[in-house]
GROMACS .gro file of C-alpha atoms in nm:
model
  428
    1MET     CA    1  -0.477  -1.751   1.197
    2GLY     CA    2  -0.411  -1.990   0.849
    3ILE     CA    3  -0.404  -1.829   0.557
    4SER     CA    4  -0.422  -1.999   0.226
    5ALA     CA    5  -0.356  -1.807  -0.086
    6PHE     CA    6  -0.504  -2.059  -0.321
    7ALA     CA    7  -0.761  -2.264  -0.065
    8ARG     CA    8  -0.977  -2.275  -0.399
    9LYS     CA    9  -0.737  -2.403  -0.627
   10GLY     CA   10  -0.916  -2.607  -0.901
   11ARG     CA   11  -1.098  -2.244  -0.952
   12LEU     CA   12  -0.759  -2.068  -1.076
   13SER     CA   13  -0.570  -2.390  -1.224
   14THR     CA   14  -0.739  -2.262  -1.591
   15LEU     CA   15  -0.441  -2.022  -1.545
   16ALA     CA   16  -0.129  -2.168  -1.615
   17VAL     CA   17  -0.286  -2.143  -2.017
   18GLY     CA   18  -0.185  -1.745  -1.995
   19VAL     CA   19   0.028  -1.746  -1.644
   20VAL     CA   20   0.246  -2.014  -1.687
   21ALA     CA   21   0.486  -1.905  -1.993
   22THR     CA   22   0.557  -2.285  -2.213
   23LEU     CA   23   0.732  -2.055  -2.428
   24ALA     CA   24   0.912  -2.110  -2.857
   25LEU     CA   25   1.251  -1.921  -2.745
   26SER     CA   26   1.460  -2.115  -2.642
   27ALA     CA   27   1.702  -2.158  -2.332
   28CYS     CA   28   1.945  -2.324  -2.294
   29GLY     CA   29   2.180  -2.197  -1.968
   30SER     CA   30   2.589  -2.140  -2.055
   31GLY     CA   31   2.835  -2.287  -1.825
   32SER     CA   32   2.755  -2.444  -1.483
   33ASP     CA   33   3.048  -2.440  -1.160
   34GLY     CA   34   3.107  -2.839  -1.055
   35GLY     CA   35   3.078  -2.815  -0.643
   36ASP     CA   36   2.990  -2.478  -0.400
   37GLY     CA   37   3.241  -2.627  -0.135
   38ASP     CA   38   3.481  -2.306  -0.227
   39VAL     CA   39   3.196  -2.039  -0.259
   40LYS     CA   40   3.209  -1.825   0.039
   41SER     CA   41   2.967  -1.550  -0.077
   42ILE     CA   42   2.682  -1.504  -0.369
   43THR     CA   43   2.533  -1.219  -0.458
   44PHE     CA   44   2.203  -1.159  -0.421
   45TRP     CA   45   2.002  -0.877  -0.641
   46TYR     CA   46   1.649  -0.717  -0.546
   47SER     CA   47   1.402  -0.417  -0.486
   48THR     CA   48   1.267  -0.246  -0.261
   49ASN     CA   49   1.142   0.008  -0.039
   50ALA     CA   50   1.055  -0.190   0.233
   51GLN     CA   51   0.991  -0.562   0.286
   52ASP     CA   52   1.382  -0.613   0.342
   53LYS     CA   53   1.387  -0.789   0.700
   54GLY     CA   54   1.235  -1.201   0.560
   55TYR     CA   55   1.559  -1.161   0.336
   56ALA     CA   56   1.872  -1.012   0.515
   57ASP     CA   57   1.684  -1.302   0.795
   58LEU     CA   58   1.727  -1.547   0.622
   59ALA     CA   59   2.034  -1.498   0.470
   60ALA     CA   60   2.183  -1.489   0.785
   61GLU     CA   61   2.012  -1.900   0.874
   62PHE     CA   62   2.173  -1.952   0.532
   63GLU     CA   63   2.542  -1.833   0.569
   64ALA     CA   64   2.502  -2.013   0.920
   65LYS     CA   65   2.421  -2.353   0.792
   66GLU     CA   66   2.628  -2.359   0.487
   67GLY     CA   67   2.885  -2.128   0.581
   68ILE     CA   68   2.825  -1.978   0.240
   69LYS     CA   69   2.752  -1.518   0.304
   70VAL     CA   70   2.461  -1.411   0.079
   71GLU     CA   71   2.472  -1.033  -0.029
   72ILE     CA   72   2.216  -0.849  -0.039
   73VAL     CA   73   2.209  -0.551  -0.272
   74ASN     CA   74   1.883  -0.305  -0.267
   75ILE     CA   75   1.864  -0.157  -0.628
   76PRO     CA   76   1.695   0.100  -0.705
   77ASN     CA   77   1.359   0.026  -0.886
   78ASP     CA   78   1.349   0.254  -1.178
   79GLY     CA   79   1.676   0.097  -1.259
   80TYR     CA   80   1.695  -0.232  -1.206
   81LYS     CA   81   1.629  -0.359  -1.609
   82ASP     CA   82   1.834  -0.138  -1.642
   83LYS     CA   83   2.091  -0.252  -1.434
   84LEU     CA   84   2.043  -0.623  -1.522
   85LYS     CA   85   2.123  -0.520  -1.911
   86GLN     CA   86   2.420  -0.358  -1.831
   87ALA     CA   87   2.553  -0.667  -1.621
   88ALA     CA   88   2.491  -0.982  -1.893
   89GLN     CA   89   2.635  -0.680  -2.119
   90ALA     CA   90   2.960  -0.718  -1.962
   91ASP     CA   91   2.892  -1.087  -1.789
   92ALA     CA   92   2.864  -0.970  -1.472
   93LEU     CA   93   2.506  -1.088  -1.410
   94PRO     CA   94   2.401  -1.169  -1.019
   95ASP     CA   95   2.477  -1.528  -0.852
   96THR     CA   96   2.021  -1.508  -0.774
   97ALA     CA   97   1.779  -1.223  -0.825
   98SER     CA   98   1.479  -1.142  -0.714
   99VAL     CA   99   1.400  -0.903  -1.052
  100PRO     CA  100   1.064  -0.696  -1.194
  101ALA     CA  101   1.096  -0.938  -1.491
  102LEU     CA  102   1.235  -1.164  -1.711
  103ASP     CA  103   1.471  -1.005  -2.027
  104PRO     CA  104   1.527  -1.202  -2.341
  105LEU     CA  105   1.853  -1.028  -2.319
  106TRP     CA  106   1.978  -1.268  -2.004
  107VAL     CA  107   1.722  -1.514  -2.016
  108ASN     CA  108   1.961  -1.738  -2.127
  109GLN     CA  109   2.122  -1.754  -1.900
  110VAL     CA  110   1.919  -1.875  -1.548
  111GLN     CA  111   1.946  -2.214  -1.412
  112ASP     CA  112   1.606  -2.433  -1.442
  113LEU     CA  113   1.467  -2.455  -1.062
  114SER     CA  114   1.236  -2.786  -1.169
  115SER     CA  115   1.358  -2.937  -0.888
  116ILE     CA  116   1.321  -2.647  -0.630
  117ALA     CA  117   0.910  -2.575  -0.795
  118ASN     CA  118   0.828  -2.951  -0.816
  119ALA     CA  119   0.958  -3.032  -0.500
  120GLU     CA  120   0.595  -3.183  -0.359
  121ALA     CA  121   0.703  -3.048   0.075
  122ASN     CA  122   0.748  -2.696  -0.113
  123LYS     CA  123   0.369  -2.687  -0.247
  124ILE     CA  124   0.478  -2.418  -0.504
  125ASN     CA  125   0.172  -2.332  -0.639
  126LYS     CA  126   0.299  -2.434  -1.074
  127ASP     CA  127  -0.011  -2.184  -1.180
  128PHE     CA  128   0.233  -1.903  -1.153
  129ILE     CA  129   0.567  -2.069  -1.222
  130VAL     CA  130   0.772  -1.945  -1.548
  131VAL     CA  131   0.756  -2.228  -1.815
  132GLN     CA  132   0.963  -2.211  -2.138
  133ASP     CA  133   1.065  -2.548  -2.262
  134SER     CA  134   0.958  -2.705  -1.940
  135LYS     CA  135   1.211  -2.561  -1.792
  136VAL     CA  136   1.141  -2.359  -1.464
  137LEU     CA  137   1.326  -2.045  -1.537
  138ALA     CA  138   1.158  -1.821  -1.192
  139ILE     CA  139   0.932  -1.915  -0.936
  140PRO     CA  140   0.716  -1.570  -0.794
  141SER     CA  141   0.804  -1.456  -0.362
  142ASP     CA  142   0.483  -1.339  -0.373
  143VAL     CA  143   0.173  -1.282  -0.549
  144THR     CA  144   0.034  -0.946  -0.565
  145ALA     CA  145  -0.311  -0.827  -0.648
  146ALA     CA  146  -0.545  -0.534  -0.655
  147GLY     CA  147  -0.827  -0.450  -0.422
  148LEU     CA  148  -1.132  -0.188  -0.191
  149TYR     CA  149  -1.073  -0.022   0.133
  150ILE     CA  150  -1.319   0.135   0.269
  151ASN     CA  151  -1.310   0.443   0.512
  152LYS     CA  152  -1.485   0.238   0.818
  153SER     CA  153  -1.519   0.536   1.002
  154LEU     CA  154  -1.757   0.744   0.704
  155PHE     CA  155  -1.912   0.465   0.647
  156ASP     CA  156  -2.075   0.361   0.999
  157LYS     CA  157  -2.142   0.731   1.082
  158ALA     CA  158  -2.362   0.710   0.796
  159LYS     CA  159  -2.516   0.415   0.910
  160VAL     CA  160  -2.437   0.270   0.527
  161THR     CA  161  -2.345  -0.140   0.547
  162TYR     CA  162  -2.098  -0.327   0.328
  163PRO     CA  163  -2.031  -0.706   0.277
  164THR     CA  164  -1.728  -0.853   0.470
  165ASP     CA  165  -1.774  -1.147   0.237
  166PRO     CA  166  -1.657  -1.185  -0.086
  167ALA     CA  167  -1.876  -1.452  -0.195
  168SER     CA  168  -2.167  -1.232  -0.101
  169THR     CA  169  -2.010  -0.880  -0.239
  170TRP     CA  170  -2.154  -0.601  -0.402
  171THR     CA  171  -2.180  -0.506  -0.746
  172TRP     CA  172  -2.041  -0.160  -0.873
  173ASP     CA  173  -2.361   0.016  -0.880
  174GLU     CA  174  -2.437  -0.128  -0.520
  175PHE     CA  175  -2.089   0.004  -0.369
  176LEU     CA  176  -2.182   0.337  -0.612
  177ALA     CA  177  -2.498   0.378  -0.409
  178ALA     CA  178  -2.356   0.300  -0.115
  179THR     CA  179  -2.054   0.522  -0.159
  180ALA     CA  180  -2.325   0.857  -0.263
  181LYS     CA  181  -2.541   0.801   0.068
  182VAL     CA  182  -2.194   0.784   0.267
  183LYS     CA  183  -2.117   1.110   0.120
  184ALA     CA  184  -2.386   1.262   0.165
  185ALA     CA  185  -2.398   1.239   0.556
  186THR     CA  186  -2.078   1.319   0.597
  187SER     CA  187  -1.866   1.575   0.551
  188ALA     CA  188  -1.644   1.346   0.232
  189LYS     CA  189  -1.562   1.508  -0.048
  190TYR     CA  190  -1.516   1.204  -0.228
  191GLU     CA  191  -1.685   0.904  -0.330
  192LEU     CA  192  -1.395   0.760  -0.453
  193VAL     CA  193  -1.035   0.744  -0.601
  194TYR     CA  194  -0.835   0.475  -0.754
  195ASP     CA  195  -0.469   0.431  -0.902
  196ASN     CA  196  -0.390   0.569  -1.202
  197SER     CA  197  -0.249   0.232  -1.288
  198PRO     CA  198  -0.352  -0.013  -1.593
  199ALA     CA  199  -0.328  -0.264  -1.382
  200ARG     CA  200  -0.599  -0.162  -1.158
  201ILE     CA  201  -0.865  -0.059  -1.468
  202ARG     CA  202  -0.791  -0.396  -1.575
  203SER     CA  203  -1.009  -0.487  -1.253
  204TRP     CA  204  -1.205  -0.273  -1.381
  205ILE     CA  205  -1.275  -0.438  -1.650
  206TYR     CA  206  -1.223  -0.759  -1.573
  207THR     CA  207  -1.542  -0.724  -1.336
  208ARG     CA  208  -1.720  -0.567  -1.563
  209GLY     CA  209  -1.744  -0.902  -1.706
  210GLY     CA  210  -1.526  -0.807  -2.023
  211LYS     CA  211  -1.193  -0.935  -2.188
  212GLY     CA  212  -0.959  -0.615  -2.213
  213PHE     CA  213  -0.671  -0.567  -2.447
  214GLN     CA  214  -0.546  -0.924  -2.537
  215LEU     CA  215  -0.299  -1.058  -2.754
  216ASP     CA  216  -0.399  -1.232  -3.082
  217ALA     CA  217  -0.197  -1.547  -3.200
  218ASP     CA  218  -0.019  -1.397  -3.386
  219ASN     CA  219   0.151  -1.163  -3.056
  220LYS     CA  220  -0.040  -0.872  -3.089
  221TYR     CA  221  -0.311  -0.714  -2.895
  222ALA     CA  222  -0.653  -0.727  -3.096
  223THR     CA  223  -0.975  -0.471  -3.051
  224PRO     CA  224  -1.139  -0.592  -2.717
  225ASP     CA  225  -1.493  -0.685  -2.730
  226ALA     CA  226  -1.770  -0.395  -2.713
  227THR     CA  227  -1.802  -0.489  -2.311
  228THR     CA  228  -1.421  -0.322  -2.227
  229VAL     CA  229  -1.583  -0.065  -2.496
  230SER     CA  230  -1.878  -0.004  -2.209
  231ALA     CA  231  -1.659  -0.057  -1.908
  232LEU     CA  232  -1.370   0.230  -2.016
  233THR     CA  233  -1.708   0.449  -2.099
  234ASP     CA  234  -1.835   0.411  -1.788
  235PHE     CA  235  -1.477   0.449  -1.601
  236ALA     CA  236  -1.502   0.796  -1.760
  237LYS     CA  237  -1.794   0.869  -1.645
  238ILE     CA  238  -1.731   0.823  -1.299
  239ASN     CA  239  -1.404   1.045  -1.302
  240ASP     CA  240  -1.648   1.396  -1.264
  241ASP     CA  241  -1.525   1.575  -0.929
  242LYS     CA  242  -1.832   1.417  -0.737
  243VAL     CA  243  -1.741   1.079  -0.729
  244MET     CA  244  -1.395   1.063  -0.851
  245PRO     CA  245  -1.099   1.346  -0.879
  246LYS     CA  246  -1.040   1.424  -1.207
  247SER     CA  247  -0.640   1.508  -1.095
  248VAL     CA  248  -0.591   1.155  -1.045
  249TRP     CA  249  -0.591   1.098  -1.364
  250THR     CA  250  -0.545   1.385  -1.541
  251SER     CA  251  -0.284   1.590  -1.356
  252GLY     CA  252  -0.098   1.315  -1.112
  253ALA     CA  253  -0.224   1.329  -0.820
  254ASP     CA  254  -0.155   1.071  -0.504
  255PRO     CA  255  -0.476   0.846  -0.444
  256SER     CA  256  -0.313   0.680  -0.139
  257ALA     CA  257  -0.244   1.045   0.058
  258LEU     CA  258  -0.647   1.216  -0.072
  259PHE     CA  259  -0.758   0.909   0.095
  260LYS     CA  260  -0.532   0.974   0.405
  261SER     CA  261  -0.642   1.254   0.460
  262GLY     CA  262  -1.037   1.137   0.536
  263GLN     CA  263  -1.209   1.243   0.304
  264VAL     CA  264  -1.311   1.013   0.071
  265VAL     CA  265  -1.525   0.732   0.128
  266ALA     CA  266  -1.306   0.388  -0.095
  267TYR     CA  267  -0.999   0.305  -0.232
  268TYR     CA  268  -0.887   0.117  -0.500
  269SER     CA  269  -0.563   0.005  -0.504
  270GLY     CA  270  -0.377  -0.311  -0.424
  271VAL     CA  271  -0.256  -0.491  -0.103
  272TRP     CA  272   0.041  -0.405  -0.110
  273GLN     CA  273  -0.109  -0.080   0.067
  274VAL     CA  274  -0.178  -0.271   0.383
  275ALA     CA  275   0.075  -0.204   0.595
  276ASP     CA  276   0.157   0.098   0.495
  277PHE     CA  277  -0.262   0.187   0.621
  278ALA     CA  278  -0.149   0.030   0.964
  279ASP     CA  279   0.104   0.273   1.099
  280GLY     CA  280   0.033   0.549   0.862
  281ILE     CA  281  -0.366   0.581   0.944
  282THR     CA  282  -0.453   0.692   1.264
  283ASP     CA  283  -0.698   0.975   1.278
  284PHE     CA  284  -1.004   0.741   1.112
  285ASP     CA  285  -1.096   0.305   1.104
  286TRP     CA  286  -1.022   0.183   0.807
  287VAL     CA  287  -1.105  -0.221   0.644
  288SER     CA  288  -1.040  -0.343   0.329
  289ALA     CA  289  -1.340  -0.480   0.170
  290PRO     CA  290  -1.497  -0.691  -0.096
  291THR     CA  291  -1.442  -0.573  -0.430
  292PRO     CA  292  -1.754  -0.552  -0.616
  293ALA     CA  293  -1.873  -0.783  -0.979
  294GLN     CA  294  -2.101  -0.685  -1.203
  295PRO     CA  295  -2.118  -0.948  -1.221
  296VAL     CA  296  -1.788  -1.126  -1.260
  297HIS     CA  297  -1.561  -1.240  -0.943
  298ALA     CA  298  -1.190  -1.108  -1.060
  299THR     CA  299  -0.909  -0.898  -0.953
  300ASP     CA  300  -0.542  -0.803  -1.125
  301ILE     CA  301  -0.324  -1.011  -0.961
  302ASN     CA  302   0.019  -1.006  -1.049
  303LEU     CA  303   0.330  -1.150  -0.937
  304GLY     CA  304   0.602  -1.037  -0.666
  305GLY     CA  305   1.021  -1.047  -0.756
  306LEU     CA  306   1.082  -1.316  -0.990
  307VAL     CA  307   1.337  -1.504  -0.772
  308THR     CA  308   1.653  -1.672  -1.055
  309ALA     CA  309   1.954  -1.870  -0.985
  310PHE     CA  310   2.183  -1.743  -1.229
  311ASN     CA  311   2.429  -1.993  -1.471
  312GLY     CA  312   2.796  -1.951  -1.355
  313ASP     CA  313   3.113  -1.999  -1.169
  314LYS     CA  314   2.898  -2.078  -0.817
  315ALA     CA  315   2.543  -2.187  -0.970
  316GLU     CA  316   2.539  -2.465  -0.764
  317ALA     CA  317   2.565  -2.241  -0.394
  318ALA     CA  318   2.312  -1.957  -0.571
  319LYS     CA  319   2.049  -2.261  -0.589
  320LYS     CA  320   2.073  -2.410  -0.303
  321TRP     CA  321   2.050  -1.992  -0.145
  322VAL     CA  322   1.708  -2.021  -0.418
  323ASP     CA  323   1.596  -2.378  -0.275
  324PHE     CA  324   1.684  -2.246   0.123
  325LEU     CA  325   1.439  -1.960   0.020
  326PHE     CA  326   1.086  -2.243  -0.098
  327GLN     CA  327   1.172  -2.443   0.180
  328PRO     CA  328   0.907  -2.427   0.351
  329ALA     CA  329   0.953  -2.335   0.726
  330ASN     CA  330   1.175  -2.065   0.603
  331TYR     CA  331   0.937  -1.947   0.294
  332THR     CA  332   0.682  -1.873   0.616
  333LYS     CA  333   0.946  -1.665   0.815
  334LEU     CA  334   1.010  -1.461   0.442
  335ALA     CA  335   0.648  -1.421   0.399
  336GLN     CA  336   0.540  -1.284   0.764
  337SER     CA  337   0.828  -1.102   0.763
  338ASN     CA  338   0.751  -0.886   0.440
  339GLY     CA  339   0.413  -0.917   0.424
  340TYR     CA  340   0.380  -1.177   0.109
  341LEU     CA  341   0.056  -1.261  -0.001
  342PRO     CA  342   0.213  -1.633  -0.046
  343ILE     CA  343   0.326  -1.875  -0.344
  344GLU     CA  344   0.305  -2.184  -0.136
  345GLN     CA  345  -0.007  -2.306  -0.035
  346GLY     CA  346  -0.123  -2.498   0.316
  347LEU     CA  347   0.113  -2.289   0.515
  348ASP     CA  348  -0.020  -2.162   0.874
  349LEU     CA  349   0.130  -1.727   0.896
  350LYS     CA  350   0.105  -1.491   1.146
  351TYR     CA  351   0.178  -1.193   0.982
  352PRO     CA  352   0.316  -0.968   1.236
  353PHE     CA  353   0.046  -0.692   1.239
  354GLU     CA  354  -0.090  -0.568   1.581
  355LYS     CA  355  -0.427  -0.354   1.366
  356GLN     CA  356  -0.694  -0.652   1.353
  357ALA     CA  357  -0.821  -0.402   0.995
  358ALA     CA  358  -0.405  -0.571   0.821
  359LEU     CA  359  -0.449  -0.907   0.957
  360ASP     CA  360  -0.865  -0.915   0.796
  361ALA     CA  361  -0.709  -0.752   0.457
  362PHE     CA  362  -0.468  -1.055   0.409
  363ALA     CA  363  -0.688  -1.301   0.480
  364LEU     CA  364  -0.993  -1.115   0.278
  365TYR     CA  365  -0.717  -1.052  -0.011
  366ASN     CA  366  -0.668  -1.453  -0.028
  367LYS     CA  367  -1.027  -1.537  -0.065
  368GLU     CA  368  -1.072  -1.296  -0.287
  369ILE     CA  369  -0.781  -1.435  -0.516
  370ALA     CA  370  -0.905  -1.782  -0.449
  371LEU     CA  371  -1.222  -1.672  -0.620
  372ALA     CA  372  -1.075  -1.476  -0.916
  373ASP     CA  373  -1.181  -1.538  -1.322
  374PRO     CA  374  -0.888  -1.702  -1.487
  375ILE     CA  375  -0.857  -1.353  -1.662
  376SER     CA  376  -0.707  -1.163  -1.358
  377ALA     CA  377  -0.424  -1.281  -1.451
  378SER     CA  378  -0.377  -1.227  -1.823
  379GLY     CA  379  -0.289  -0.855  -1.746
  380GLN     CA  380   0.067  -0.931  -1.643
  381ALA     CA  381   0.082  -1.268  -1.866
  382ASN     CA  382  -0.006  -1.153  -2.197
  383GLN     CA  383   0.405  -0.972  -2.106
  384THR     CA  384   0.549  -1.259  -1.997
  385LYS     CA  385   0.487  -1.384  -2.318
  386LEU     CA  386   0.600  -1.094  -2.485
  387LEU     CA  387   0.956  -1.105  -2.309
  388LEU     CA  388   1.057  -1.459  -2.366
  389ALA     CA  389   0.947  -1.382  -2.749
  390GLY     CA  390   1.175  -1.151  -2.710
  391LYS     CA  391   0.960  -0.841  -2.804
  392PRO     CA  392   0.935  -0.679  -2.459
  393ALA     CA  393   0.711  -0.350  -2.452
  394ALA     CA  394   0.882  -0.068  -2.275
  395GLU     CA  395   0.520   0.177  -2.213
  396ASP     CA  396   0.182   0.065  -2.181
  397PRO     CA  397  -0.031   0.338  -2.339
  398THR     CA  398  -0.362   0.307  -2.084
  399LYS     CA  399  -0.238   0.592  -1.871
  400VAL     CA  400  -0.212   0.863  -2.094
  401GLU     CA  401  -0.522   0.762  -2.392
  402MET     CA  402  -0.716   0.740  -2.088
  403ALA     CA  403  -0.619   1.069  -1.884
  404LYS     CA  404  -0.737   1.224  -2.308
  405PHE     CA  405  -1.014   1.074  -2.271
  406ILE     CA  406  -1.150   1.165  -1.917
  407ASN     CA  407  -1.061   1.542  -2.020
  408GLY     CA  408  -1.297   1.486  -2.329
  409GLU     CA  409  -0.994   1.467  -2.570
  410GLN     CA  410  -1.088   1.231  -2.732
  411ASP     CA  411  -1.474   0.967  -2.801
  412VAL     CA  412  -1.354   0.629  -2.652
  413ASN     CA  413  -1.369   0.453  -2.950
  414THR     CA  414  -1.076   0.628  -3.041
  415THR     CA  415  -0.916   0.583  -2.708
  416VAL     CA  416  -1.010   0.248  -2.736
  417LYS     CA  417  -0.767   0.245  -3.100
  418ASN     CA  418  -0.489   0.490  -2.962
  419ILE     CA  419  -0.415   0.193  -2.683
  420VAL     CA  420  -0.410  -0.096  -2.986
  421ASP     CA  421  -0.241   0.106  -3.183
  422GLY     CA  422   0.071   0.222  -2.914
  423TRP     CA  423   0.104  -0.175  -2.746
  424ASN     CA  424   0.146  -0.286  -3.173
  425VAL     CA  425   0.368  -0.023  -3.248
  426GLN     CA  426   0.593  -0.169  -2.982
  427LEU     CA  427   0.634  -0.487  -3.020
  428ASN     CA  428   0.664  -0.495  -3.435
   0.00000   0.00000   0.00000
């Protein structure tokens, strides 16, 4: 199965303005080794609950080829950023890592990966690498995107059709009309569950034509456009315990578990659910369906781990490992084994899923990304920009404020103001 996440690169090329963070902060590396002839091992930190086989297999191949053992350390995600801070303060950073985000505390200690990112053979999509003053600080291991799942068994039972091609998708109004028909004709309890996530609410806003919460020229969040306010109002309306259960956004109910129960017609989440659904859903058939566009084709594009190589006594060996990872033959193995949407173009990926629904889901997600409006990547681009400018924001206020709005504790204008103020108070 030929898969190219960026088959329509022209559509996404303008993402470089926001995603490739070319910022003013200086990032001069500290010290480098003179060679790796005596290096016997290097460390590689990353965090995952499941996607580890690809790295382990490549580490064994790298050791066989180079004679350098890669000691892989899986760090719990909740404490990963703090552990990196502590390591930087103790002058004990790993040799290489796949990090959740860059940090101004240690970003000046990463190597320039330009030779890897710009290697023509690698075909790395440059719209998503992290660049600062012409220095490539990190290369994403993969990309992720939000998307829609439906209970195919319920749709089939209700004899309701659905689109299969993102180029001919439905609107949100058409989607909700379809799910209402399915619910009425079956035993489904809800039409939709929707991840309680600021990233997923961005998709809702973008697909409805809103710009969402964006940084202004002073790196502060600006009051959003009227279409964004309208989109948030519409989202709150369908959290009515009929279309959607209020409990997901107000009291922490698990939307994935609700969908897997078979009592929900559709679920808006993302590509990371595919592997779990392929193995974990056995009582009904599911499929990935195109995200509605009303009228904008959009999603929320995020980056996987940011792969970096640090300066230090083993800098050359560390960079050699990163170079090895992104060589197309090796990266193909990594993407297939770990179930990645690839950062490299033109690969022929054969994912190890037995279920056709999972294979079809990856193909659909690639099409969704290819069609996505450039605004789809602005959320993570804003955070990268703030991090590298030395203004990391610890907490996105969207979830808390939307919960109050859905519960009737405040109106939409207060909600929007509190989200903007909640961001900006962290950026002073």
